[in-house]
Structures are given as structure tokens and as C-alpha cells.
mmCIF file of C-alpha atoms and ligand atoms in Angstrom:
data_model
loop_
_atom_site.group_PDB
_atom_site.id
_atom_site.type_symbol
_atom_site.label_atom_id
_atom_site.label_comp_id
_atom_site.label_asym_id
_atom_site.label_seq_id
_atom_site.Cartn_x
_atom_site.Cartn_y
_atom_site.Cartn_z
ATOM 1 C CA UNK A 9 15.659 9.294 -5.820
ATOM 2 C CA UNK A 10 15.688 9.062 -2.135
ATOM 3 C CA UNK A 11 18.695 7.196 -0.659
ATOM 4 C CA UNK A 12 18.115 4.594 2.596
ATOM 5 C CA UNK A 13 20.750 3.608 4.739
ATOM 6 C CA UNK A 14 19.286 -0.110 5.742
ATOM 7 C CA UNK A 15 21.022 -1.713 9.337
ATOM 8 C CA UNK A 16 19.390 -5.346 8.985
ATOM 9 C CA UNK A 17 21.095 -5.550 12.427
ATOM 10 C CA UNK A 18 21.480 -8.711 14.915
ATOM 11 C CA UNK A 19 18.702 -11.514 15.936
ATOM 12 C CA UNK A 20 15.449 -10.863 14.595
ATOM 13 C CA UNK A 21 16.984 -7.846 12.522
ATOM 14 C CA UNK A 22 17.626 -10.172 9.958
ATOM 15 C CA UNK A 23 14.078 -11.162 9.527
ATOM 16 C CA UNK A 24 11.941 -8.737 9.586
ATOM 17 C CA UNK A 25 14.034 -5.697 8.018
ATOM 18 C CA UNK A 26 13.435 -7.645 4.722
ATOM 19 C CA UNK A 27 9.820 -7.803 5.473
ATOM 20 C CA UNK A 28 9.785 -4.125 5.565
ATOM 21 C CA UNK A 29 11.916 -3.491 2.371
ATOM 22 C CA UNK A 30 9.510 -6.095 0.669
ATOM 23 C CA UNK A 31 6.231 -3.836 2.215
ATOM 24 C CA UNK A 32 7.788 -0.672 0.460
ATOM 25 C CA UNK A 33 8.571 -2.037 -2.771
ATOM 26 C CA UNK A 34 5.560 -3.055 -2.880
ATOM 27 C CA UNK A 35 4.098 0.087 -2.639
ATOM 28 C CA UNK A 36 6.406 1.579 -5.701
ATOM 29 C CA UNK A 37 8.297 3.525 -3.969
ATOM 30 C CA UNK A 38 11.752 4.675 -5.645
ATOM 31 C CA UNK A 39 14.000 4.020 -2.936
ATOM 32 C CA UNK A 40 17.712 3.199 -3.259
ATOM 33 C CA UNK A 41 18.842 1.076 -0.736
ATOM 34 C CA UNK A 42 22.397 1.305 0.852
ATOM 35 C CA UNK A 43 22.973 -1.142 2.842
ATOM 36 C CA UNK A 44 25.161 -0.618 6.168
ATOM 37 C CA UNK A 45 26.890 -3.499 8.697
ATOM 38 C CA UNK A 46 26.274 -2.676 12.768
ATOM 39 C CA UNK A 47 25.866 -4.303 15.609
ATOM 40 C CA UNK A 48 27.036 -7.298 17.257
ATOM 41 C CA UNK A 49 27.223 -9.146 14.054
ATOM 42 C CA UNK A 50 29.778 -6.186 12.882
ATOM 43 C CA UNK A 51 31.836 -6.532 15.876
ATOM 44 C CA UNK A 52 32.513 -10.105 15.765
ATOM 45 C CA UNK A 53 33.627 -9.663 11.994
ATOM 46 C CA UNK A 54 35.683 -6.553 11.593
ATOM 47 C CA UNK A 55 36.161 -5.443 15.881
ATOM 48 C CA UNK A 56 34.202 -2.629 15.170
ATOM 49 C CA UNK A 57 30.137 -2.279 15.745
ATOM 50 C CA UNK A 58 30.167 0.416 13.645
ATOM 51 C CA UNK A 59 32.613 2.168 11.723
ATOM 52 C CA UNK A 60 33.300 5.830 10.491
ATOM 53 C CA UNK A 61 32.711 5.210 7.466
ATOM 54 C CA UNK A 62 29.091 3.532 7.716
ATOM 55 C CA UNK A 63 28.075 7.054 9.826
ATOM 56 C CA UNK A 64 29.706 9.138 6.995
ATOM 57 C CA UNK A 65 27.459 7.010 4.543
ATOM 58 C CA UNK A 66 24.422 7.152 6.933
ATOM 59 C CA UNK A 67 24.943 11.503 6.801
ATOM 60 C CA UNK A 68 24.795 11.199 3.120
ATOM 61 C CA UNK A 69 21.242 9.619 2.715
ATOM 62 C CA UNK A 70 18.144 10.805 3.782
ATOM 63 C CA UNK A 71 17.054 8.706 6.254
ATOM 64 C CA UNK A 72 17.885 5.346 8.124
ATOM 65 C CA UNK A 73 15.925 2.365 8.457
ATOM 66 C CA UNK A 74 17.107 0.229 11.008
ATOM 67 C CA UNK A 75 16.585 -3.256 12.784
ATOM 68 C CA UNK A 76 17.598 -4.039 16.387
ATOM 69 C CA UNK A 77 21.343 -4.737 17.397
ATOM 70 C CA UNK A 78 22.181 -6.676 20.072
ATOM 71 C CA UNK A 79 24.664 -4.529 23.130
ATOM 72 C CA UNK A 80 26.358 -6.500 25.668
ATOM 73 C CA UNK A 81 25.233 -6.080 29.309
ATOM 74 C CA UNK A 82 28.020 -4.202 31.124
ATOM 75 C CA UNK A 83 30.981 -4.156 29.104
ATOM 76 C CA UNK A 84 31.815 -4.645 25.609
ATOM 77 C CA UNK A 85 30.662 -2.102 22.813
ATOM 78 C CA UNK A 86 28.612 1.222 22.663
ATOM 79 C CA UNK A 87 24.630 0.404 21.714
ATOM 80 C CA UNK A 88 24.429 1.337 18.151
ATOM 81 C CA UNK A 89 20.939 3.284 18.842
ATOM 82 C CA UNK A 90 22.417 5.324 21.587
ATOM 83 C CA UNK A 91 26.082 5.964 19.274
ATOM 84 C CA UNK A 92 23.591 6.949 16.040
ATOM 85 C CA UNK A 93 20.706 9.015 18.449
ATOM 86 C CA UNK A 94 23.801 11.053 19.635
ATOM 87 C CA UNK A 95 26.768 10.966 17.331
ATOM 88 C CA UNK A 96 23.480 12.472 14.321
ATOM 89 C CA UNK A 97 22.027 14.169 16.945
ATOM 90 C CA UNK A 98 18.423 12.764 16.609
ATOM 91 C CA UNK A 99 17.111 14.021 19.799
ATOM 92 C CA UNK A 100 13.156 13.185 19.558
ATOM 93 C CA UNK A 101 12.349 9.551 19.572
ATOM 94 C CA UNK A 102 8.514 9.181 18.681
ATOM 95 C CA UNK A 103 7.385 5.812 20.123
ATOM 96 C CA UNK A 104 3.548 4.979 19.464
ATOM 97 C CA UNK A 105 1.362 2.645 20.874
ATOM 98 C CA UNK A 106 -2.089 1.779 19.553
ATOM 99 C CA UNK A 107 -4.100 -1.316 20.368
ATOM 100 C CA UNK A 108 -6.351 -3.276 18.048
ATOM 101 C CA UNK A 109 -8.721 -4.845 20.651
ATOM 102 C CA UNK A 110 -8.314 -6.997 23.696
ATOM 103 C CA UNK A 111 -8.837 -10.306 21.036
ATOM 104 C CA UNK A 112 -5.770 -10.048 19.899
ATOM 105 C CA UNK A 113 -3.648 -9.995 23.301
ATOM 106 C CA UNK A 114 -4.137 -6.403 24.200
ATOM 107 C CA UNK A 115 -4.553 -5.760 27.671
ATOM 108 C CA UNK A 116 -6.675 -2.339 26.705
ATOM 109 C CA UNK A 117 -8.900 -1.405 24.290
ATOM 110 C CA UNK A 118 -8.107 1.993 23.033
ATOM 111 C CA UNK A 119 -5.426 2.768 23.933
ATOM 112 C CA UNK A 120 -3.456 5.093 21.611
ATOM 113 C CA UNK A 121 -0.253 7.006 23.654
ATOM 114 C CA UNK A 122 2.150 8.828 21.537
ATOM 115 C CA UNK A 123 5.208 8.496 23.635
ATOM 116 C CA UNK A 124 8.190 11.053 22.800
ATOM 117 C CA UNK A 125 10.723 10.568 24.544
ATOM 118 C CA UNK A 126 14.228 12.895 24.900
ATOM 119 C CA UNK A 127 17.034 10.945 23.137
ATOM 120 C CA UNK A 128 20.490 12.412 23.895
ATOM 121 C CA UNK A 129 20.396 13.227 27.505
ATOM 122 C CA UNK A 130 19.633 11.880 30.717
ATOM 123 C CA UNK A 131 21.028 9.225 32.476
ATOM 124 C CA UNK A 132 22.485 7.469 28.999
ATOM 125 C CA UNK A 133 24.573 11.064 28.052
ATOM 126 C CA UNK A 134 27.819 8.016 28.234
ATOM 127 C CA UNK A 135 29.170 9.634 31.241
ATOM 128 C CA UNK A 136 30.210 7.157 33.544
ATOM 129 C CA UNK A 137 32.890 7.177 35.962
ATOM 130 C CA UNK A 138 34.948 4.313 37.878
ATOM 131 C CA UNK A 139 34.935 5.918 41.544
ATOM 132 C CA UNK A 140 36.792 2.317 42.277
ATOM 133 C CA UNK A 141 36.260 -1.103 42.138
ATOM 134 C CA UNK A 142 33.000 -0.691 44.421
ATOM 135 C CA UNK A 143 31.397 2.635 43.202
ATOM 136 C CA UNK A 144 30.242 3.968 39.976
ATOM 137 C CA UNK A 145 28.770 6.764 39.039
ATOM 138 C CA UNK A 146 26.581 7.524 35.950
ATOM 139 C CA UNK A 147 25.489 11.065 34.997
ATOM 140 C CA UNK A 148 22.031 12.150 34.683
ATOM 141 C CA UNK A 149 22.704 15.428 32.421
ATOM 142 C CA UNK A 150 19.429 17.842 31.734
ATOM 143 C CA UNK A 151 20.146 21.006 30.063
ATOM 144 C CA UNK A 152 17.811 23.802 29.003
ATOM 145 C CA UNK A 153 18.132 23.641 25.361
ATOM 146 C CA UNK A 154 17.614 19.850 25.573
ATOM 147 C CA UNK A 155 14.655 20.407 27.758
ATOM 148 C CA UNK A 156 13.620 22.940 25.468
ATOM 149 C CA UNK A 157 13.672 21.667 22.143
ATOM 150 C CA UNK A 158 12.001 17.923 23.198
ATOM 151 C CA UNK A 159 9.257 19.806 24.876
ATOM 152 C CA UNK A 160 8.430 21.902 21.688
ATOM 153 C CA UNK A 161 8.911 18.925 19.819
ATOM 154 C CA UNK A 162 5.798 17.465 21.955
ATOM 155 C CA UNK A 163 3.788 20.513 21.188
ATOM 156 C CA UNK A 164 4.519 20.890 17.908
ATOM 157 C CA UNK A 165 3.737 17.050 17.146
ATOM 158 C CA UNK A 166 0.578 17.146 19.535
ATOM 159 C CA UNK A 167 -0.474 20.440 16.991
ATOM 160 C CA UNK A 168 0.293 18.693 14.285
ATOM 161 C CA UNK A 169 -1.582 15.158 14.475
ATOM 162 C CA UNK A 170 -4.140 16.601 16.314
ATOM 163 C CA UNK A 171 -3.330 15.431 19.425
ATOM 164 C CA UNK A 172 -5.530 17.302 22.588
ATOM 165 C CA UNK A 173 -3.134 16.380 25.581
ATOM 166 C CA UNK A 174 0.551 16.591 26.670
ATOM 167 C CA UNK A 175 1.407 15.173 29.502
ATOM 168 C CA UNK A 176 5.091 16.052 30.866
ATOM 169 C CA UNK A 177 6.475 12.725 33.171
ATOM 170 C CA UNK A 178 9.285 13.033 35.412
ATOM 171 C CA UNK A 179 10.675 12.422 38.914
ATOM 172 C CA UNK A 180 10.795 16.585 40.013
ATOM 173 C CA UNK A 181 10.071 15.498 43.824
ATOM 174 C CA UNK A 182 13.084 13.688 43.744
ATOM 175 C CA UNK A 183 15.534 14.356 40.926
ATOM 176 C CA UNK A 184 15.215 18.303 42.144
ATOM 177 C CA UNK A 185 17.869 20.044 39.649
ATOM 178 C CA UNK A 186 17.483 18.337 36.505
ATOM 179 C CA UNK A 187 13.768 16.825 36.737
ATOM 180 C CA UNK A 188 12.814 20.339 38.150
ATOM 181 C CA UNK A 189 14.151 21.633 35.337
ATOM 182 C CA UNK A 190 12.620 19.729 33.035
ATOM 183 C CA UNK A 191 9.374 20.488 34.829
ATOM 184 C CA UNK A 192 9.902 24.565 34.633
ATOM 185 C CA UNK A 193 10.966 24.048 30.962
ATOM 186 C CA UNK A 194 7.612 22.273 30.224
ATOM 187 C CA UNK A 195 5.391 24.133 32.017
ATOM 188 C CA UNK A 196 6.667 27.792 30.577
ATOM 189 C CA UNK A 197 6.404 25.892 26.911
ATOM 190 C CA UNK A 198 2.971 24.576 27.262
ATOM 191 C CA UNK A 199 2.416 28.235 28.017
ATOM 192 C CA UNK A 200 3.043 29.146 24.892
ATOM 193 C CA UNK A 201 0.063 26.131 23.261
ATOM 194 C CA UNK A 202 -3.463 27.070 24.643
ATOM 195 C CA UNK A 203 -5.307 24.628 22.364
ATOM 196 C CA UNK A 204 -2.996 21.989 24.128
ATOM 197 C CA UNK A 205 -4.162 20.502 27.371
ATOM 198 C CA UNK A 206 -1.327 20.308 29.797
ATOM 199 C CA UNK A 207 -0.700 18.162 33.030
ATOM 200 C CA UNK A 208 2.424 16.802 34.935
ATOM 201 C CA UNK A 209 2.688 13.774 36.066
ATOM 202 C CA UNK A 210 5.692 11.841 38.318
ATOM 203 C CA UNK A 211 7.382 8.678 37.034
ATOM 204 C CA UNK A 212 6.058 6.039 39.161
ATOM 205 C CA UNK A 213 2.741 7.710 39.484
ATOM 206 C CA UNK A 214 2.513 7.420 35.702
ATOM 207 C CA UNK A 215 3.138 4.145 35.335
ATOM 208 C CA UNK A 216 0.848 2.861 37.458
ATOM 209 C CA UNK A 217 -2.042 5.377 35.779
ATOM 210 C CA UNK A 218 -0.746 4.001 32.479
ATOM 211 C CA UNK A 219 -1.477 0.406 33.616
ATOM 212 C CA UNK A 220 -5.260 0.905 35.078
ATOM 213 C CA UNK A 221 -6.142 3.542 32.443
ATOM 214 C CA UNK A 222 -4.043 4.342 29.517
ATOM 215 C CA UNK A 223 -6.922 5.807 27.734
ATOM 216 C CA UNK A 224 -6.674 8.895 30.293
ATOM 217 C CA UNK A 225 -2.934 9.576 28.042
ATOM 218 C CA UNK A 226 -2.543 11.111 24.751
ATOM 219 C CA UNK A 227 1.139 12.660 24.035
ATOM 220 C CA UNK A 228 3.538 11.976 26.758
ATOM 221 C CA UNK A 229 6.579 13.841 26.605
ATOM 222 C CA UNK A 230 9.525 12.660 28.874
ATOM 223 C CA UNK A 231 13.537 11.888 29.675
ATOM 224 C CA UNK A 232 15.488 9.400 28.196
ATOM 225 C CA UNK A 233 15.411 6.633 30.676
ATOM 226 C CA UNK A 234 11.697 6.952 31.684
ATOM 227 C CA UNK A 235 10.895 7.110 28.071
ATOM 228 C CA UNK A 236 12.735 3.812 27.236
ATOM 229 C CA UNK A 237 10.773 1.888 30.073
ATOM 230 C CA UNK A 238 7.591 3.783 29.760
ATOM 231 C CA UNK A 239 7.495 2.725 25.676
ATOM 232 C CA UNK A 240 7.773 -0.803 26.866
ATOM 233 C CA UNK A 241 5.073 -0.352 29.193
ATOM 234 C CA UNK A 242 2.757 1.227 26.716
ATOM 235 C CA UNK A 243 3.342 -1.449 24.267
ATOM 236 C CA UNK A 244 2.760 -4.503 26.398
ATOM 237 C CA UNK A 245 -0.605 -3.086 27.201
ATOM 238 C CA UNK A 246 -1.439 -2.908 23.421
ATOM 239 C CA UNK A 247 -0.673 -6.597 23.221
ATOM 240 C CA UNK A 248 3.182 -6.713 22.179
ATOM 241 C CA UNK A 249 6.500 -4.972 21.522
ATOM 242 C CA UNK A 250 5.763 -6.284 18.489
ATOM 243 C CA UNK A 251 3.947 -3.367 17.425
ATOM 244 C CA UNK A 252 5.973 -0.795 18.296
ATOM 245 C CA UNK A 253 7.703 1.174 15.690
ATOM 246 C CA UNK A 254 9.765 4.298 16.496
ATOM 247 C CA UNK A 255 11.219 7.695 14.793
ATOM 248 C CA UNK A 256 14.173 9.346 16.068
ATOM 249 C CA UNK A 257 14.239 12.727 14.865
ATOM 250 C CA UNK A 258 16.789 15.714 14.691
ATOM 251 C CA UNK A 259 17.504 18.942 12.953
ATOM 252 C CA UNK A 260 19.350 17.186 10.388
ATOM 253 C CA UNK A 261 18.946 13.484 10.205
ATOM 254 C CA UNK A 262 15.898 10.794 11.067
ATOM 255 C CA UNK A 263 16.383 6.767 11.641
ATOM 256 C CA UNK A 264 13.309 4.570 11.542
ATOM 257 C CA UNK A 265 13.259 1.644 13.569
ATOM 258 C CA UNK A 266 11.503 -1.281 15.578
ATOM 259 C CA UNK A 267 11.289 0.022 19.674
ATOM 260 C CA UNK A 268 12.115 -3.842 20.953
ATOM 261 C CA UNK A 269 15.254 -5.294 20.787
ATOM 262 C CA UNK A 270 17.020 -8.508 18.753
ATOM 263 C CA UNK A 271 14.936 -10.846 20.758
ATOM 264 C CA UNK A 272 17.591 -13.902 20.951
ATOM 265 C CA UNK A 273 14.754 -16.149 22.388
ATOM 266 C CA UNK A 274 12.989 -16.465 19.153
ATOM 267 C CA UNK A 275 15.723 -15.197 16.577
ATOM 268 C CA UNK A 276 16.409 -17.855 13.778
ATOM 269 C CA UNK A 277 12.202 -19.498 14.587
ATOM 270 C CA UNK A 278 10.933 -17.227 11.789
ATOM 271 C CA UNK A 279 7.992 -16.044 13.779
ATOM 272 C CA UNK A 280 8.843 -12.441 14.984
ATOM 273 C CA UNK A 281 6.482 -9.807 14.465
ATOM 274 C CA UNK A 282 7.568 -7.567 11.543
ATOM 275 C CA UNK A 283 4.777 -4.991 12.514
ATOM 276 C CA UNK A 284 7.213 -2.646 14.281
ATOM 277 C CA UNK A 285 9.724 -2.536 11.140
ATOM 278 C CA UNK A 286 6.957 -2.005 8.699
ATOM 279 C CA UNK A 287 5.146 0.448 10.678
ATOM 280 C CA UNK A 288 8.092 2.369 11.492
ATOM 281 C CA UNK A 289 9.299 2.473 7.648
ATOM 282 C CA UNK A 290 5.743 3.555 7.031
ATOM 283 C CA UNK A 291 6.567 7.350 9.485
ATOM 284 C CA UNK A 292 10.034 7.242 7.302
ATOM 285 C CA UNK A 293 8.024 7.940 4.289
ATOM 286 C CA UNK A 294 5.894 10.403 5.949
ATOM 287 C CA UNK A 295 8.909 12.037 7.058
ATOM 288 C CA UNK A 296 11.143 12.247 3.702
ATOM 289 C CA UNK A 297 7.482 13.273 2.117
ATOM 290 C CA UNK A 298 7.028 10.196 -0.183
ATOM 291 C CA UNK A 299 3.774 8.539 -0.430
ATOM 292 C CA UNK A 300 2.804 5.133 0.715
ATOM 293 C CA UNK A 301 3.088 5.496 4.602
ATOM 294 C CA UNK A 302 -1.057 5.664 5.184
ATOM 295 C CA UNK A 303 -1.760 2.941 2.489
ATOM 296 C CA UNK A 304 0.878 0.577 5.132
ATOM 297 C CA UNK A 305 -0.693 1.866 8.340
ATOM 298 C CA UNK A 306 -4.176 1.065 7.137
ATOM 299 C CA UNK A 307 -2.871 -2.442 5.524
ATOM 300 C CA UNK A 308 -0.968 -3.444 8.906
ATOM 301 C CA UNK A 309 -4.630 -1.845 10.809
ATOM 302 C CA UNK A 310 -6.971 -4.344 8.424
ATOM 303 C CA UNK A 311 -4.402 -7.479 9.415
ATOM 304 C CA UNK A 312 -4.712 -6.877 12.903
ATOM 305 C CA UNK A 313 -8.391 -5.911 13.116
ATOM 306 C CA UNK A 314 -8.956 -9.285 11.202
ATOM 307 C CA UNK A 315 -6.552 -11.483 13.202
ATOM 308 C CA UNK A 316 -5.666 -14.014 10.454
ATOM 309 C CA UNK A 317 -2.481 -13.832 10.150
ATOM 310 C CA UNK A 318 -0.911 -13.103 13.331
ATOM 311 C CA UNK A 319 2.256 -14.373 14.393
ATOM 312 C CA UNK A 320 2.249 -16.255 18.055
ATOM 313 C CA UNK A 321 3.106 -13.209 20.421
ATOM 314 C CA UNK A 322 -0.333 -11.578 19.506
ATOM 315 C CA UNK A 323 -1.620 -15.043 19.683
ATOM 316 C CA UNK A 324 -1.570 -16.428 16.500
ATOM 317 C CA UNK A 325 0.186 -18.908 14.594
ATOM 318 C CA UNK A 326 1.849 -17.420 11.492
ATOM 319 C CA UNK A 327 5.000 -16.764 10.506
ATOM 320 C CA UNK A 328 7.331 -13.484 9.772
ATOM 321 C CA UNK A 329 6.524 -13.935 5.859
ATOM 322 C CA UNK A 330 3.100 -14.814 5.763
ATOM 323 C CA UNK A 331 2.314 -11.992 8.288
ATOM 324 C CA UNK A 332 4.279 -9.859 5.849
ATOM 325 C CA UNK A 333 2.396 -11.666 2.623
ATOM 326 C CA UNK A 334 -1.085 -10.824 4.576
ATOM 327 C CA UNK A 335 0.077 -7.225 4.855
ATOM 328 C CA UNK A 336 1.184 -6.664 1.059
ATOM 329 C CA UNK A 337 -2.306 -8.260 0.263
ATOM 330 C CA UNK A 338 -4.427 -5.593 1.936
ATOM 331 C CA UNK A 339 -2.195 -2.982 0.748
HETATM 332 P P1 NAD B 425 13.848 -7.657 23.276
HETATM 333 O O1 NAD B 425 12.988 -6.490 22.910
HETATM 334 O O2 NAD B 425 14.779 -8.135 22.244
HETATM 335 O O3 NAD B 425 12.910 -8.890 23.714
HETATM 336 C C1 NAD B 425 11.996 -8.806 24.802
HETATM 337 C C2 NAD B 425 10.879 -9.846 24.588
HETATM 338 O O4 NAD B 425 10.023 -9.384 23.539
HETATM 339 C C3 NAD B 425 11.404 -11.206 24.164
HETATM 340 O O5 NAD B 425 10.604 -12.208 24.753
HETATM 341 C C4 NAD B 425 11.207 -11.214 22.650
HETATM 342 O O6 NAD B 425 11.009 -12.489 22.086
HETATM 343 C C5 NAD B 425 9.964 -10.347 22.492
HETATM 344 N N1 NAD B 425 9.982 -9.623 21.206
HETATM 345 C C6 NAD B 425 10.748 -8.568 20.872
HETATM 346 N N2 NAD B 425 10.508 -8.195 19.619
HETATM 347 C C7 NAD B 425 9.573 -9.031 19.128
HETATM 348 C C8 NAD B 425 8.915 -9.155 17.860
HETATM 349 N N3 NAD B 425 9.165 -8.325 16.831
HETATM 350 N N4 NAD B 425 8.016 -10.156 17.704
HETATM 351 C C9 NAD B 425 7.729 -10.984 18.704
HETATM 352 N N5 NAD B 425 8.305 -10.921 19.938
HETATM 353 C C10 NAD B 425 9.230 -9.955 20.141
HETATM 354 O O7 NAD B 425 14.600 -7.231 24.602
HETATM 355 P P2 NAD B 425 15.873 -7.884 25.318
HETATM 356 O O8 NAD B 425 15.761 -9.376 25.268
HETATM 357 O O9 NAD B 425 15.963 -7.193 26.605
HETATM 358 O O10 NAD B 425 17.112 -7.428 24.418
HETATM 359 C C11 NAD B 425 17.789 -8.250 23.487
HETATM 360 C C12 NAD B 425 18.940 -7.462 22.891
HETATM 361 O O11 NAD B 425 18.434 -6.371 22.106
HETATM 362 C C13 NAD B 425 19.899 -6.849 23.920
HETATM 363 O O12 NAD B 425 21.209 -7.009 23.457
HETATM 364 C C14 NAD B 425 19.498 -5.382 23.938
HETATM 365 O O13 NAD B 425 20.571 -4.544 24.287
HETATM 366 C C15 NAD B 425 19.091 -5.156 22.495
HETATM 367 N N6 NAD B 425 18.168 -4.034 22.263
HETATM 368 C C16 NAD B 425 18.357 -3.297 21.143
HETATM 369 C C17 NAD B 425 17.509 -2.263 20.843
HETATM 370 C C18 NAD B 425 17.764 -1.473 19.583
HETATM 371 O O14 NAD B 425 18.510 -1.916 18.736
HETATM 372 N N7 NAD B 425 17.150 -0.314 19.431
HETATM 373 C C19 NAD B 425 16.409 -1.996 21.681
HETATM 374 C C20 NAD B 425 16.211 -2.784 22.814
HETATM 375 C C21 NAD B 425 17.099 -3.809 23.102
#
């Protein structure tokens, strides 16, 4: 039997990583369930947001489903994503980010962007240095294996789901070492994939291109910090972050989890989405090659498509469990 390691995580976490462990028992899957304490929550209890143990327990299973935790702004703790993307070495994070229709709050129809973004590198490597009281300095580290292996990654996934367009983003007319690396890295790659459209594309060029027509994007593949905001971006044009479910991938170990964060605004209401948690435990099973991950993605697709049941950030009026209910009835 496969063994989960479950972060229910801070806020919203709570919530709607239940709704997802609900979704894949009801599809009879043999999971076992292991269950570990991160995050903010963590911290407060033990002074520790995550502990040595819980990764040695997380390395032991074969995959990680995980809810959002909450990271102070400035000081304070580590974010548990960045510790577990780096300290397991999951260096593809696969965002995507499909909308159902302009009814239900999307501001495109059609759009369906695979964003995968680099996950160990870039400007959140963790190397920061005090200069003094008044200057700091953060790192933006690219290397040529890291460039290497999230550009194939892109390929490989484009080949893979089908996918007829990669489209490298950076900032090479600025960031001249590492973004011109990453450039040269992507452009002797897509080389190498002849079936594979290619184009290049800067940063803020992108974005804007992503706001008028996102349709014109298929597979983006990109740094760490453009890929974080990017994601967003891509999301809030299919109607909510609510949607957005994410695999971070590595050689050795995969986590599963939601792309938005623990959303203190509406944490404790009962009404947060529970799409992103569902649909990302839907690519876990893909990914540790159990059944049951199309039979979700086509129950979540029917719920949205019908607009019943939605909760109130894609306009509706439900709440976490009866979108979750709604879901296990279509399944
Ligand atoms: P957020 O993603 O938590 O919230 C942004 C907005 O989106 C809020 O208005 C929120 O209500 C809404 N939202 C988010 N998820 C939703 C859902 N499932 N359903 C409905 N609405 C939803 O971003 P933030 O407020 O900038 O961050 C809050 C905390 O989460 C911070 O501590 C941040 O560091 C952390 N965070 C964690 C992760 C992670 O664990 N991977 C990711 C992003 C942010």
C-alpha cells in the first residue's frame, strides 16, 4: 500500500486538506495516511515549523500531500514549501491553469497554461546577506544543471501530455549572466524537440501577453520567482487561485499541493475553495501510478461546468463541504 505524508497545514489548510482525503477515499484508493505537523501552527507549539524527524518520515513515503502554511513576512521561520522543494530536492513545480468559462468568474475562456516553474534556484536559493543595517543583498543563483534539467523537464512534459508549445520566460536583456543563461540552456534543449514549438519571451512582456491573450500560451517554462508570480497571474485569469493545484517534482520525491496560500481573510468561514487540494491530489495519483486521478479531474470539470455548487470566490454561494459533497457525487 502506498504511504502519504498529509501537512493539513495553517488557515484554510485545515479545511480543505480533509476535503481532499474525503475525494480519494472515495474513489477506493488504498492509501495510508501519515499524518505530519508544519507550519506556523507547528512553530507556535513545539518552536520548530518543521522538524527532522517529520522530513525523515516524509523520505520514507511515496509522496506528500500538502495544504498551505502560513511564513512570516521578513523574519521569523523558513517557508515550509521552499525548506521541503529544496531540502527533497523537488526541482519542477507543475502549476496548471484551466478555465471553465467566463460564467463562472473567469476572465478568459480557454485558457489552459501549464506553468512549470524551476523550484530550487533563483532568487529564493536562501542566500541572503546583511551588508548592514541599510543594505541587503539576496542571491539570484542560475546554474547549468538547474537550467538544464527544468528545461527538459518542460519538454519532456510538453511530449508527454501532448502539449504543442514551450515557451521559455525570463528577463535575459537585463539579468545578462544568469537569465542569459537560462536563455542559451533553453534554446540548445528545444534543439533537441522538433515536434515542440519553441519561442522566448521576457518577463514583463509575458505578463502583459498573458493578460490580453493567454490562449496564445501552452507550456511555459521559467525561474523560480517569475514562476511564483506568473502562476498567480494565470490563475486569476481562470477565475481564482482557487483552482490551482500544483506538483513539485524531483528525482526522488513529489509533494502535491494547493498553489495559493493559507488565506487568513477567510480561514475559519468554511467557504474556501477545495478545488486546488483535490485537483492537486488527483496529479499525486497519476504520479505514484494509482488510479482515480481522471475520474476527480472530470468530477471537479462537471461541478464547475455546471456551476451549482460553487463556493463565493467563483461566485457562488456554497460552502467547503458541500462543494466537496457536489464533487464526490459526480465522481
Ligand atoms: P493567499 O493565497 O493565502 O490568499 C490570497 C487571496 O486569495 C486571499 O484573498 C484569499 O482569500 C484568496 N484565496 C486563496 N486560496 C483560496 C481558496 N482556496 N479559496 C478561496 N479563496 C482563496 O495569499 P497571501 O494572503 O499572500 O498569503 C497568506 C499566507 O500563506 C502567507 O503567510 C504566505 O506566506 C502563505 N503562502 C503559503 C504558500 C504555501 O504554503 N505553498 C503559498 C503562498 C502563500
Amino acid at each position: 500500500m502506498k504511504r502519504i505524508a498529509v501537512i493539513t497545514g495553517d488557515g484554510i489548510g485545515r479545511e480543505i486538506v480533509p476535503e481532499a482525503v474525503r475525494v480519494l477515499e472515495a474513489v477506493e484508493v488504498e492509501l495510508d495516511y501519515v499524518y505530519i505537523d508544519a507550519g506556523e501552527g507547528a512553530f507556535k507549539k513545539t518552536g520548530s515549523a518543521i522538524s527532522a524527524e517529520a522530513i525523515k518520515t516524509m523520505k520514507g513515503c511515496d509522496a506528500i500531500l500538502k495544504g498551505p502554511t502560513t511564513t512570516p513576512l521578513g523574519g521569523g521561520f523558513r517557508s515550509i514549501a521552499v525548506t521541503l522543494r529544496q531540502e527533497l530536492d523537488m526541482f519542477a513545480n507543475v502549476r496548471p491553469a484551466k478555465s471553465y468559462g467566463k460564467k463562472y468568474g473567469a476572465v478568459h475562456d480557454n485558457v489552459d497554461i501549464v506553468i512549470v516553474r524551476e523550484n530550487t534556484e533563483g532568487l529564493y536559493c536562501g542566500i541572503e546577506i546583511d551588508e548592514s543595517d541599510d543594505v541587503k543583498k539576496s542571491v539570484l543563483l542560475a546554474t547549468r544543471n538547474g537550467c538544464e534539467r527544468i528545461v527538459s523537464y518542460a519538454f519532456e512534459y510538453a511530449k508527454k501530455n501532448n502539449r504543442k508549445k514551450v515557451t521559455a520566460v525570463h528577463k535575459a536583456n537585463i539579468l545578462k549572466k544568469t537569465g542569459g543563461l537560462f536563455s542559451s540552456v533553453a534554446k540548445e534543449i528545444s534543439s533537441g524537440y522538433p515536434g515542440i514549438e519553441f519561442d522566448e519571451k521576457l518577463v514583463d512582456a509575458c505578463a502583459m501577453l498573458m493578460a490580453k491573450e493567454p490562449q496564445k500560451f501552452d507550456v511555459i517554462v521559467t525561474t523560480n520567482l517569475f514562476g511564483d508570480i506568473l502562476s498567480d497571474l494565470a490563475l486569476g485569469l481562470t477565475g481564482s487561485i482557487g483552482l490551482g493545484a500544483s506538483a513539485n517534482v524531483g528525482e526522488k520525491y513529489a509533494m502535491f499541493e494547493a498553489v495559493h496560500g493559507s488565506a487568513s481573510d477567510i480561514a475559519g468561514k468554511g467557504i474556501a475553495n477545495p478545488a486546488s487540494i483535490i485537483l492537486s491530489s488527483a496529479m499525486m495519483l497519476d504520479h505514484i501510478g494509482l488510479e482515480g486521478g481522471s475520474r476527480i479531474r472530470n468530477a471537479v470539470e462537471k461541478c464547475l461546468k455546471e456551476g451549482k455548487k460553487l463556493t463565493p470566490d467563483l461566485g457562488g454561494g456554497a460552502t467547503t463541504t458541500e462543494f466537496t459533497d457536489y464533487v464526490i457525487s459526480k465522481l
